[in-house]
Short mmCIF file of C-alpha atoms in Angstrom, two decimals:
data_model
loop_
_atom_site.label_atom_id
_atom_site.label_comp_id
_atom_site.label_asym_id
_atom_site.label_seq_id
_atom_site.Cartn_x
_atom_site.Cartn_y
_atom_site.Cartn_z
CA UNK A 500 -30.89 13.08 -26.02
CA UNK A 501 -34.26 11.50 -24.75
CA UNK A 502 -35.89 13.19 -21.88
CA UNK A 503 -34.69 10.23 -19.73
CA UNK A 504 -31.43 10.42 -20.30
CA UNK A 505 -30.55 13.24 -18.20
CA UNK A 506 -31.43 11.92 -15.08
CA UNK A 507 -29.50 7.91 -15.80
CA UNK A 508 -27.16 8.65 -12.91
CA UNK A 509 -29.35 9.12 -10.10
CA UNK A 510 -29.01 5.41 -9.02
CA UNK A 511 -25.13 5.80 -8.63
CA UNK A 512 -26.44 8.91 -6.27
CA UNK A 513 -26.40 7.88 -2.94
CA UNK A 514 -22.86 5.77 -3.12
CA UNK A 515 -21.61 8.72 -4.38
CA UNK A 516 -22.76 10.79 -1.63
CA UNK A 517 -21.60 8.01 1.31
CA UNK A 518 -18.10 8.23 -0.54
CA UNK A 519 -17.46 11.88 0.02
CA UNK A 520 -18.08 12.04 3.35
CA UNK A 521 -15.41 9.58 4.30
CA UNK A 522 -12.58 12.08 3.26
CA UNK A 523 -13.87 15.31 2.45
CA UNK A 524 -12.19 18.00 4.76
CA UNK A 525 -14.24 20.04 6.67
CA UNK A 526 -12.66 23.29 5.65
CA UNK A 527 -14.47 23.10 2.43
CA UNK A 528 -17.48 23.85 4.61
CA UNK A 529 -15.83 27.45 5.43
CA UNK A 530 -15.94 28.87 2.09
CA UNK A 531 -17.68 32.37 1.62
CA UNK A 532 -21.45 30.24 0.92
CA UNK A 533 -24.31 31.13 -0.68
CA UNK A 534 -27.50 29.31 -2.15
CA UNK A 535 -27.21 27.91 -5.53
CA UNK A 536 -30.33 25.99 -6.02
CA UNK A 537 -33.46 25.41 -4.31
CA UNK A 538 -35.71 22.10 -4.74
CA UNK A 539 -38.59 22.17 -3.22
CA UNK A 540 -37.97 23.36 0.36
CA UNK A 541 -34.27 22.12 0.57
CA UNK A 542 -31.70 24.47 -0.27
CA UNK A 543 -27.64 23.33 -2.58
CA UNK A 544 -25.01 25.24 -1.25
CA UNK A 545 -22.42 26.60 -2.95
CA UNK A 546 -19.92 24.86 -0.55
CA UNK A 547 -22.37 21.30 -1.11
CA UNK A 548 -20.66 21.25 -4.71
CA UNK A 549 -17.13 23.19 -4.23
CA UNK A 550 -16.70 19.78 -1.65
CA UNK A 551 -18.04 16.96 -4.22
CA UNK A 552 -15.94 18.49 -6.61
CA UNK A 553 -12.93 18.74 -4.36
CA UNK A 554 -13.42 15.03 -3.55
CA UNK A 555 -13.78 14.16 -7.14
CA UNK A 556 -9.97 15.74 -7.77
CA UNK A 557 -8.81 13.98 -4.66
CA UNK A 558 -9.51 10.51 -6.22
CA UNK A 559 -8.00 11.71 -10.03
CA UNK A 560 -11.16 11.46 -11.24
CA UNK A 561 -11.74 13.29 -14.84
CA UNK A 562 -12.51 16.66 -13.97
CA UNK A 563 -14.07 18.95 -17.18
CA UNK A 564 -15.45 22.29 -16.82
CA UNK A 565 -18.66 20.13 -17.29
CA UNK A 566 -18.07 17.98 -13.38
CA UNK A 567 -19.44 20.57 -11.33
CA UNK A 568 -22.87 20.10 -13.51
CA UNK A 569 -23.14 16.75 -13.10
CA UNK A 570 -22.67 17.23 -9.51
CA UNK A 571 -25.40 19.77 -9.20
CA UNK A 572 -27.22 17.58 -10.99
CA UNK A 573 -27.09 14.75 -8.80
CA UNK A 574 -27.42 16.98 -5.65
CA UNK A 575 -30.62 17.97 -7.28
CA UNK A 576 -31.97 14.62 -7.51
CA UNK A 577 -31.19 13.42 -3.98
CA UNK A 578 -33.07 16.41 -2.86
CA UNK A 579 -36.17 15.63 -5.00
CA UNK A 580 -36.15 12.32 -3.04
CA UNK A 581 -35.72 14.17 0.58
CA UNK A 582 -38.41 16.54 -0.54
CA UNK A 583 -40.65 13.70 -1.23
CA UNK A 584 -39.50 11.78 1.90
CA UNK A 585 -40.47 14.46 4.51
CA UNK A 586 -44.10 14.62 2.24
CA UNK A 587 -44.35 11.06 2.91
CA UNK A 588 -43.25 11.36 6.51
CA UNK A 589 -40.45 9.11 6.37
CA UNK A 590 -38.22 9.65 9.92
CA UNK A 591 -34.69 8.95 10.67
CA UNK A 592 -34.25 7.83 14.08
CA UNK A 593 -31.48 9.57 15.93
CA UNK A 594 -29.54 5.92 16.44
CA UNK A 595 -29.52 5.52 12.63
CA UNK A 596 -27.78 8.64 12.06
CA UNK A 597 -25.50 8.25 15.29
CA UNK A 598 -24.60 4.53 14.18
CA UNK A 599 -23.83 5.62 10.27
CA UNK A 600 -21.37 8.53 12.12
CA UNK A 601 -19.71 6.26 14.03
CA UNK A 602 -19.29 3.42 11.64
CA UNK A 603 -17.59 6.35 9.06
CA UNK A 604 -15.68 7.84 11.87
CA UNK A 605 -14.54 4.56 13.25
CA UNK A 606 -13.09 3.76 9.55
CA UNK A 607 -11.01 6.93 9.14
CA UNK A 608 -9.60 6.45 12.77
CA UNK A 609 -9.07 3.13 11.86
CA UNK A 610 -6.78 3.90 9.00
CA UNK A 611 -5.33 6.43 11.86
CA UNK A 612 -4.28 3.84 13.64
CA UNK A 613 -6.73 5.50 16.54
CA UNK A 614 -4.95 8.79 16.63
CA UNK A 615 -7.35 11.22 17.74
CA UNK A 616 -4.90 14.04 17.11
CA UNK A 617 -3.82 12.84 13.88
CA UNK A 618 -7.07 13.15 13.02
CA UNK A 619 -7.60 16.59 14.50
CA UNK A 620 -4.11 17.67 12.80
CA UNK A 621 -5.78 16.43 8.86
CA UNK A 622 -9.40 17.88 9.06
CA UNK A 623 -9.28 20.47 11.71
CA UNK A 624 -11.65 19.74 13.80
CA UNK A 625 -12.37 16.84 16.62
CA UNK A 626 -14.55 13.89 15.84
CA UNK A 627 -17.33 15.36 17.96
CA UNK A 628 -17.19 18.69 16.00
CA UNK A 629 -16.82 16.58 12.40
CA UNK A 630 -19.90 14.53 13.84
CA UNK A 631 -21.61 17.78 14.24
CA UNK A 632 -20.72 19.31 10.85
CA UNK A 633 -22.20 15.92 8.91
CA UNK A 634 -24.90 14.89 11.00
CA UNK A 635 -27.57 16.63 8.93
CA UNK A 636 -26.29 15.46 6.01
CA UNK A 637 -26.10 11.57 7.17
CA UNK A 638 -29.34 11.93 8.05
CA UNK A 639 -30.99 13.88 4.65
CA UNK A 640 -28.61 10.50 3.02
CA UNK A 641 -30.63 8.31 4.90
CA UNK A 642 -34.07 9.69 4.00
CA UNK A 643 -33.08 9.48 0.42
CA UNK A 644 -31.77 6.66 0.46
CA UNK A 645 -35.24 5.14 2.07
CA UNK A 646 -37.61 7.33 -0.05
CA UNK A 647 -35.66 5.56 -3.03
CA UNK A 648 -36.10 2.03 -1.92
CA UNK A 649 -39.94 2.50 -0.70
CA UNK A 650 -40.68 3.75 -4.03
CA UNK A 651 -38.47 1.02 -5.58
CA UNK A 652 -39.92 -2.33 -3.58
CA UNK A 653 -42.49 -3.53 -4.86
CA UNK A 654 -40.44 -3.64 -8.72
CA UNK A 655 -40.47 -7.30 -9.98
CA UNK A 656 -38.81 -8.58 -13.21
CA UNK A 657 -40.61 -11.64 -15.00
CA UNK A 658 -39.30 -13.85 -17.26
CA UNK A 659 -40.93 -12.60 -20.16
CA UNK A 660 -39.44 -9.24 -19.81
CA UNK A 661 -36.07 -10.76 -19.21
CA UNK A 662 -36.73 -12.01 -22.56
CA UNK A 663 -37.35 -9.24 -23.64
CA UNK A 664 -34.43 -7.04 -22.40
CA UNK A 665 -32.02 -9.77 -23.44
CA UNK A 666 -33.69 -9.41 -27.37
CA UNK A 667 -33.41 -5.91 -27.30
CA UNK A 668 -30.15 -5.94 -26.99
CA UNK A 669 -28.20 -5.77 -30.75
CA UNK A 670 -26.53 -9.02 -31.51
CA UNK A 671 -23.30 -7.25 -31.78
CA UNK A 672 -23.54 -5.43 -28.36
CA UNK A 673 -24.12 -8.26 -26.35
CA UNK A 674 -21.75 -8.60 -23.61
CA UNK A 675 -18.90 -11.36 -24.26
CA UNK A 676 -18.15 -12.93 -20.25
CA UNK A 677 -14.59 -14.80 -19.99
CA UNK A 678 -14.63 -18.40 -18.89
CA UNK A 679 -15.87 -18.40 -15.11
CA UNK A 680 -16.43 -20.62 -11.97
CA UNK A 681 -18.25 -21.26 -9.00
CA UNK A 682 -16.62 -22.51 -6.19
CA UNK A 683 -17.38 -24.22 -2.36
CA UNK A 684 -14.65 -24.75 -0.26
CA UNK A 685 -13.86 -26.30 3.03
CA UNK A 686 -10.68 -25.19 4.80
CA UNK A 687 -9.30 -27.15 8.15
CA UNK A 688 -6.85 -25.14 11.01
CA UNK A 689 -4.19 -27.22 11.89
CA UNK A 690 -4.80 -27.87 15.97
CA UNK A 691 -1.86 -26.67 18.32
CA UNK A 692 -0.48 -29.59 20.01
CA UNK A 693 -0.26 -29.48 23.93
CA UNK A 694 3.01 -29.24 24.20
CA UNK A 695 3.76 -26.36 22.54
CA UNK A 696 0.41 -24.64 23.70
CA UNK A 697 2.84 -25.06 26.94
CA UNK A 698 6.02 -23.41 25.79
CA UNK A 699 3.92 -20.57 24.61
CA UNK A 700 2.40 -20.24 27.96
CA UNK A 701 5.20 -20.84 30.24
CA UNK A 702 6.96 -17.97 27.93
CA UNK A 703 4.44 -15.27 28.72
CA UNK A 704 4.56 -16.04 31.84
CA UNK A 705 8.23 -15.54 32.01
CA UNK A 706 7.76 -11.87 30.06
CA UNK A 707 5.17 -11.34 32.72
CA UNK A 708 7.37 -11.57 35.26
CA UNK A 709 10.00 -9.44 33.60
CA UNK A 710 7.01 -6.84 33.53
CA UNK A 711 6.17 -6.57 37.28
CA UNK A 712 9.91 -6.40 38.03
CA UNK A 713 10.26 -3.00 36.10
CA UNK A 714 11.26 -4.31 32.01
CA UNK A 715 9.78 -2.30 29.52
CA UNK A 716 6.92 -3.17 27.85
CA UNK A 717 7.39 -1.62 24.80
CA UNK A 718 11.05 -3.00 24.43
CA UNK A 719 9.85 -6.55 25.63
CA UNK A 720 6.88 -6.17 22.75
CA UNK A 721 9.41 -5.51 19.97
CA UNK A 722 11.61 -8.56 20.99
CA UNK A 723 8.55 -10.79 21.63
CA UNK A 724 5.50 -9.97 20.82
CA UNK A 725 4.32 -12.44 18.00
CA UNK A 726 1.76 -9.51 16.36
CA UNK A 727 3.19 -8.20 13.62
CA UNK A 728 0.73 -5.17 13.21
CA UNK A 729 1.84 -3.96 16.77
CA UNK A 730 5.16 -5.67 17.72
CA UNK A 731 7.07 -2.79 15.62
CA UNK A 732 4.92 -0.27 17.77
CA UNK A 733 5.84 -1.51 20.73
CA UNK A 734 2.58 -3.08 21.33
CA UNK A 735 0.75 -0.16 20.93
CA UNK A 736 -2.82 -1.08 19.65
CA UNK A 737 -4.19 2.64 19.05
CA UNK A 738 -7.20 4.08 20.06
CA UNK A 739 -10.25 1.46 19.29
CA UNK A 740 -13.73 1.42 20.11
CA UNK A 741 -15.73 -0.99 22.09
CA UNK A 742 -16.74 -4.31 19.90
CA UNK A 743 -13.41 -4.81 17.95
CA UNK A 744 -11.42 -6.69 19.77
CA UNK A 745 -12.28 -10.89 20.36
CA UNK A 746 -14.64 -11.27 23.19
CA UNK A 747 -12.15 -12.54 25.76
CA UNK A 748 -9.23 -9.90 25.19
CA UNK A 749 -12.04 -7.02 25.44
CA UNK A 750 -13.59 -8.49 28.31
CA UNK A 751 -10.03 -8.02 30.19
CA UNK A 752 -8.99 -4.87 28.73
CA UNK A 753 -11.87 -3.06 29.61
CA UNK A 754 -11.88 -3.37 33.31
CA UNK A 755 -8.21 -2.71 33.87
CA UNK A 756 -7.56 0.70 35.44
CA UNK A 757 -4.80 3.27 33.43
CA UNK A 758 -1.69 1.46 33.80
CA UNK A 759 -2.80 -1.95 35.60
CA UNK A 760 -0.66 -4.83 33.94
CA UNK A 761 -3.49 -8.01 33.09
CA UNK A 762 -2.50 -11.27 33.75
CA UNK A 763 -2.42 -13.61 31.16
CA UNK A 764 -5.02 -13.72 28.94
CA UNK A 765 -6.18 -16.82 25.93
CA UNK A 766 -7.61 -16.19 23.23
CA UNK A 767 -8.08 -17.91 20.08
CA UNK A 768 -4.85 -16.03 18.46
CA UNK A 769 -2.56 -17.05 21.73
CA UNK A 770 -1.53 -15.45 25.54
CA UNK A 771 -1.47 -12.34 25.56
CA UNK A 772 -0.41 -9.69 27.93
CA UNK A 773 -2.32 -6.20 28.06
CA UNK A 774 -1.73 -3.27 29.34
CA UNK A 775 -4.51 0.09 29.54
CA UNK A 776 -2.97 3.50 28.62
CA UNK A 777 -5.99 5.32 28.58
CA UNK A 778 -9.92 5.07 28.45
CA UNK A 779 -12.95 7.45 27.07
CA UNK A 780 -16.30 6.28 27.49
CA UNK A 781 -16.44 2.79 25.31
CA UNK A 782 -13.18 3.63 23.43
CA UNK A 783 -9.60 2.46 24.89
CA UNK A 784 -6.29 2.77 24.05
CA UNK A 785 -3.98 -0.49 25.64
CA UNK A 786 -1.09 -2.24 24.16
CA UNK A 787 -0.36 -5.95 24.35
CA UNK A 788 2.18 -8.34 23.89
CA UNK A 789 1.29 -11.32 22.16
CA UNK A 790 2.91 -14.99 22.20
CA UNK A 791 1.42 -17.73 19.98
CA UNK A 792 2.18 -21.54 20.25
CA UNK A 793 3.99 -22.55 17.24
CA UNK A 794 2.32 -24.87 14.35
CA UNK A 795 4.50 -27.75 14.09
CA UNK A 796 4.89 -29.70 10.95
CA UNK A 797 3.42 -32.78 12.84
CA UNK A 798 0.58 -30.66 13.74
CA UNK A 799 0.37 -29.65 9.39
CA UNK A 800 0.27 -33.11 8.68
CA UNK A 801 -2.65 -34.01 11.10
CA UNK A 802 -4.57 -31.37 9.39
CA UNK A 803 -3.66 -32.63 6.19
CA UNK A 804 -4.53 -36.07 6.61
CA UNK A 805 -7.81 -35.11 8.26
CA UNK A 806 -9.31 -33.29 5.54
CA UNK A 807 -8.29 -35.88 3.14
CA UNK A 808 -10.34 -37.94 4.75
CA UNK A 809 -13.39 -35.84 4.52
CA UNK A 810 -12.86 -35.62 1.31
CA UNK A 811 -12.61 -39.21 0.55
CA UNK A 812 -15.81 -39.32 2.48
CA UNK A 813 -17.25 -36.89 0.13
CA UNK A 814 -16.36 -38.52 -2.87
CA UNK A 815 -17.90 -41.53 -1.86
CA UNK A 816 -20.72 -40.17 -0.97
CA UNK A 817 -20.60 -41.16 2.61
CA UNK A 818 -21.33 -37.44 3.33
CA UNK A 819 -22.85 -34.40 1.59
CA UNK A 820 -20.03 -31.80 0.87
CA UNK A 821 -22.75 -29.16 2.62
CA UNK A 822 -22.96 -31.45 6.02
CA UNK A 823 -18.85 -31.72 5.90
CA UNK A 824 -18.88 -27.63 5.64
CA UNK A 825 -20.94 -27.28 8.98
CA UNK A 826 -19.10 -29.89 10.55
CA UNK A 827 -15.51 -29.72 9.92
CA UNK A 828 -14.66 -26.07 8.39
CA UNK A 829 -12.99 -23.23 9.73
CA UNK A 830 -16.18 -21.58 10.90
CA UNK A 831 -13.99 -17.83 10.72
CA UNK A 832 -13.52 -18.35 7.02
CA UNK A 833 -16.04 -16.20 4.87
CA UNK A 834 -17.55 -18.54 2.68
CA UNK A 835 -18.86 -21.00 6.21
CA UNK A 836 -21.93 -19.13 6.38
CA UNK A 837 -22.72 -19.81 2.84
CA UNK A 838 -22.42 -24.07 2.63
CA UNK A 839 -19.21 -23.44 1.77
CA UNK A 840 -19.76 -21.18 -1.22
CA UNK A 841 -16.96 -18.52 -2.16
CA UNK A 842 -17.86 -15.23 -3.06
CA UNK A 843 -15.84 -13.00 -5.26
CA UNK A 844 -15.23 -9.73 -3.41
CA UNK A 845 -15.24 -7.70 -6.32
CA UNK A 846 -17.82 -8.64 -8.04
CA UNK A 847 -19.66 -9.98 -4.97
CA UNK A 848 -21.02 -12.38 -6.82
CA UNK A 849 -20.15 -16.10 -6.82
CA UNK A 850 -18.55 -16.45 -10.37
CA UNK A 851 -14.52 -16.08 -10.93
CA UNK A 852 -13.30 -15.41 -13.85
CA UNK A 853 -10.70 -17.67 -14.09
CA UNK A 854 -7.80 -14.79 -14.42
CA UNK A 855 -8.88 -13.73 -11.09
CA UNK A 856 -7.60 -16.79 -9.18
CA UNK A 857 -4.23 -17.24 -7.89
CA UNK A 858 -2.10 -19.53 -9.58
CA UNK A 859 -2.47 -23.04 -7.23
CA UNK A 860 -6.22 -22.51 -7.43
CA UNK A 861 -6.29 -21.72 -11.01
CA UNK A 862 -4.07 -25.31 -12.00
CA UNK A 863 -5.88 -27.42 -9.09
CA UNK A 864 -9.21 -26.69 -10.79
CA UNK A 865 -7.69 -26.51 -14.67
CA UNK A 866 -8.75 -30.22 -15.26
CA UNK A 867 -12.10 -30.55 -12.63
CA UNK A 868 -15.48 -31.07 -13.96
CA UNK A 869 -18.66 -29.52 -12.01
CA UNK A 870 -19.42 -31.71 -8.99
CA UNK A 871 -15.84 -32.55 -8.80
CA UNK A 872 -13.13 -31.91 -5.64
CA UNK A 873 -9.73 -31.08 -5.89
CA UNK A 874 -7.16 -32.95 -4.01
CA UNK A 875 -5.81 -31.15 -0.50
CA UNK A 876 -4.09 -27.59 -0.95
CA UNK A 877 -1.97 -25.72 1.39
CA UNK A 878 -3.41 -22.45 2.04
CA UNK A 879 -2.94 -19.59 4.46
CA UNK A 880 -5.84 -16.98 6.10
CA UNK A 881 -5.85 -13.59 6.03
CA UNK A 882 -3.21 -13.07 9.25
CA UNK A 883 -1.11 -15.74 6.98
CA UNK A 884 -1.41 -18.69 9.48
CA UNK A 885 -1.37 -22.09 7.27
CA UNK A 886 -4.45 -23.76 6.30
CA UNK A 887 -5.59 -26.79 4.23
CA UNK A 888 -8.01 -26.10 1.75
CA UNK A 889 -10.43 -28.66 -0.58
CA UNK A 890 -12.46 -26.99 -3.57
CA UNK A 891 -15.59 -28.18 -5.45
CA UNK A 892 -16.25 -26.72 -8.91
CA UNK A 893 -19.47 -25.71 -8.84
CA UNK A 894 -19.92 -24.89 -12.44
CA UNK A 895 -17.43 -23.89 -15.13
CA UNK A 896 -18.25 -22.11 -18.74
CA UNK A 897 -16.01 -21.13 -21.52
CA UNK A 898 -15.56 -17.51 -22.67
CA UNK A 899 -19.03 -16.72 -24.77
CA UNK A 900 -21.59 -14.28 -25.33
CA UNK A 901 -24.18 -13.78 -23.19
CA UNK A 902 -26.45 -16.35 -23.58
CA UNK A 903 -30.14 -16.18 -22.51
CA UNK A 904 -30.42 -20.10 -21.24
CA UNK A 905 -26.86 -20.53 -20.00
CA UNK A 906 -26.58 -16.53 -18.11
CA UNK A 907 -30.08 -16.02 -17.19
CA UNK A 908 -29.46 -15.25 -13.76
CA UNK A 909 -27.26 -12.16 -14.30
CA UNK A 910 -29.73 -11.20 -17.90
CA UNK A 911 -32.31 -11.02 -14.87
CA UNK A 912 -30.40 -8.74 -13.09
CA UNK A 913 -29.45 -6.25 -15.60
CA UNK A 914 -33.17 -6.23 -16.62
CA UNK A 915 -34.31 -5.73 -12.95
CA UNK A 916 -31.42 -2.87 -12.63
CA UNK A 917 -32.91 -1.82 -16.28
CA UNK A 918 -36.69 -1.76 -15.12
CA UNK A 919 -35.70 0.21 -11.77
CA UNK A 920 -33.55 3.07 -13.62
CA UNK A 921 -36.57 3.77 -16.33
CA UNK A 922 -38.69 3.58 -13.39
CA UNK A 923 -36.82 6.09 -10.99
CA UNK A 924 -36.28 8.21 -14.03
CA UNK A 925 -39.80 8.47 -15.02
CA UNK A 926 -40.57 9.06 -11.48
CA UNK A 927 -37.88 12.44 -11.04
CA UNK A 928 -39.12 13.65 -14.60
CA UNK A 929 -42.87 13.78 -13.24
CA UNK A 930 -41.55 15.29 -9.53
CA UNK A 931 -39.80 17.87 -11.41
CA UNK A 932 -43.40 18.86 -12.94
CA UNK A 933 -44.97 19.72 -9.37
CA UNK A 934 -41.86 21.01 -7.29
CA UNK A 935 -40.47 24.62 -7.00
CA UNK A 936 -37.28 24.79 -8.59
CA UNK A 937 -35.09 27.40 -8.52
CA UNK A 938 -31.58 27.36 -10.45
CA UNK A 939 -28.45 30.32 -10.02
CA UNK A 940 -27.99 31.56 -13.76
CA UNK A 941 -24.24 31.06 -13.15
CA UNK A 942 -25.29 27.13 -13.65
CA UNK A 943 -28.60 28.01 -15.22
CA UNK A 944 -26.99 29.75 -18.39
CA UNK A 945 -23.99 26.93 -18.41
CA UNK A 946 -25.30 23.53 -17.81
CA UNK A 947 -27.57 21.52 -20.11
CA UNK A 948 -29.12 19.52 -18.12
CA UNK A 949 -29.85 21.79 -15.57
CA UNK A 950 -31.44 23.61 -18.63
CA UNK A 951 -33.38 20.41 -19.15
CA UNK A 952 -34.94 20.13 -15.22
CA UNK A 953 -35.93 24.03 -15.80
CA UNK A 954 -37.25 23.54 -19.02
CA UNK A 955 -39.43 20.62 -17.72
CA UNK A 956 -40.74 22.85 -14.79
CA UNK A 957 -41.12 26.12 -16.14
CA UNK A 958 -43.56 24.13 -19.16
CA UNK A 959 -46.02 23.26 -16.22
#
């Protein structure tokens, strides 16, 4: 074991740490406590590891008698970085922290379908009180997390120590990558014709009616409502906070008073109806009914036919396929932003391997060189609504070894990774020269590695 070796995970670190907080229960923080290490000035509770640990079980992780080490371990090293971050003066701002406690409370009441005492019921305590119990902890997160990448920014890779990474490598290690792609797309909504843009509207307006004479909503959103995620609900949209709802249904829904029936409202999903059940500061909880025009197949076909022509346009190079992106696709689809350029969303990188494409994608492109389009494919959008969808290979390989001319990109940015973990590492084993450090013998006498950082501190 090199004197590196020990401290390889501390890049994973900070993930880690964002991760537990999302589910971690905040009666782990009522266990009997008591200090178990001490870097520098910041203290490791006893209850900092018993929770990491508990986490760790919650997502079947492997758990050996060896897990709560490595946990102390990395606790260890995210406090070296705090330590050094309040020597360097680096400050959290107060909106950071609130903005990273709402964006991680917001998710789990998301999943809660805005059930406040749901929430209450699973961890105990309100999300004011939870905010309370983490908000230290968000914000000694954040200072690591910016101590790392100020001592991390100014770390360049060249190409001669690309070079050099990729030789080091042993032949028969090299990585073997399966035959990938790159892929633009442009994908065209079919347009609601006016005449059923009509029926859709004279229909609310009938279910309006049936409203103000005394119906019930929650009956009448079960029998009409065309949103699937609330219809079954009875419209019931949960508690949500301001910012996620489209522009012109939030600007409605937040001035009604508790009760008050809207009148209709347009949006880009369809008329809808809403109704406010309650309100807390920027957070509401409303329900809606929801009618949509219907797509028509004529309405498919004029889709259809119009990116067909784009694409003919395209292939006769009447128009760049990056000026048809702008001008014609869906700007709501992910890759619009991007020229058209898909990204894989687990990688989140812009290569495909080729068994990670659904079947029509994975035949339309079988036979298509790089630079080539695929003819028009039916496609649907997240909410399932039909779209038509063209596809440029952007490059295509066969399953190989890494290669240092044909994968350079992605050599570079395992050497950069490479050159920033010997980096960070040399960095902790020289920190753990000058800083007190102070270890219980209950993981003193048992882990190795904790051995290691007192063995390293004790020789200066």
């Amino acid at each position: 074991m090199t004197n590196k070796s020990i401290y390889i995970r501390l890049l994973l670190l900070l993930v880690f740490t964002n991760f537990i907080f999302n589910i971690s229960k905040a009666q782990d923080r009522q266990l009997i406590d008591k200090v178990v290490a001490q870097v520098g000035s910041e203290l490791i509770l006893l209850s900092d590891i018993e929770t990491d640990f508990n986490y760790y079980k919650s997502q079947n992780q492997p758990v050996t008698s060896e897990t709560k080490c490595m946990i102390l371990e990395q606790i260890m090293a995210q406090k070296l970085l705090i330590d050094q971050a309040r020597l360097d003066s680096i400050e959290i701002s107060d909106e950071q922290v609130e903005g990273q406690l709402d964006m991680r409370m917001d998710a789990i009441l998301q999943r809660m379908g805005g059930d406040e005492d749901l929430f209450r019921q699973y961890y105990g305590k309100s999300v004011d009180e939870m905010k309370s119990i983490y908000r230290e902890d968000i914000r000694n997160g954040l200072m690591a997390e910016m101590e790392q990448d100020q001592l991390m920014e100014d770390i360049n890779i060249t190409p001669s120590e690309v070079t050099e990474f990729f030789n080091n490598i042993p032949k028969d290690s090299l990585p073997y990558f399966n035959s990938e792609v790159e892929l633009s797309q442009i994908i065209v909504a079919p347009v609601v014709n006016n005449e059923e843009k009509t029926k859709a509207l004279d229909k609310i307006k009938s279910i309006r009616e049936e409203l103000v004479n005394g119906a019930n909503f929650e009956e009448l959103a079960k029998k009409y409502s065309d949103d699937p995620g609330s219809s079954s609900r009875g419209g019931d949209l949960g508690w949500v906070k301001r910012g996620s709802f489209v522009p012109k249904f939030e600007a409605v829904a937040y001035v009604l008073k508790k009760g008050e029936l809207s009148d209709v409202v347009e949006t880009e999903y369809g008329y809808h109806i809403i109704q406010l059940i309650e309100r807390r500061g920027n957070n509401i909880h409303a329900k809606h009914i929801l009618i949509k025009p219907k797509i028509t197949t004529a309405d498919l076909k004029l889709a259809q036919q119009k990116l067909d022509s784009i694409r003919n346009l395209i292939i006769s190079d009447s128009m760049k396929f990056e000026v048809a992106v702008k001008k014609f696709s869906d700007p709501k689809s992910a890759s619009y932003s991007n020229n058209g350029r898909m990204t894989n969303q687990s990688s989140q990188s812009t290569f495909f391997e080729m068994n990670e494409l659904a079947p029509d994608v994975y035949f339309s492109i079988e036979n298509v060189k790089p630079g080539e389009l695929t003819p028009v494919l039916e496609t649907t959008n997240e909410m399932g609504e039909p779209r038509y969808q063209v596809l440029k290979v952007e490059s295509k390989s066969e399953p190989h070894r890494a290669d240092i001319h044909r994968d350079y990109g992605r050599i570079s940015t395992y050497a950069k990774n490479s050159k920033k973990n010997e980096y960070i590492n040399n960095w902790v084993e020289n920190k753990v020269k000058s800083v007190y450090l102070y270890v219980d013998p209950s993981f003193a006498d048992f882990c190795p590695n904790i051995k290691r950082w007192l063995s390293i501190n004790e020789s200066q």
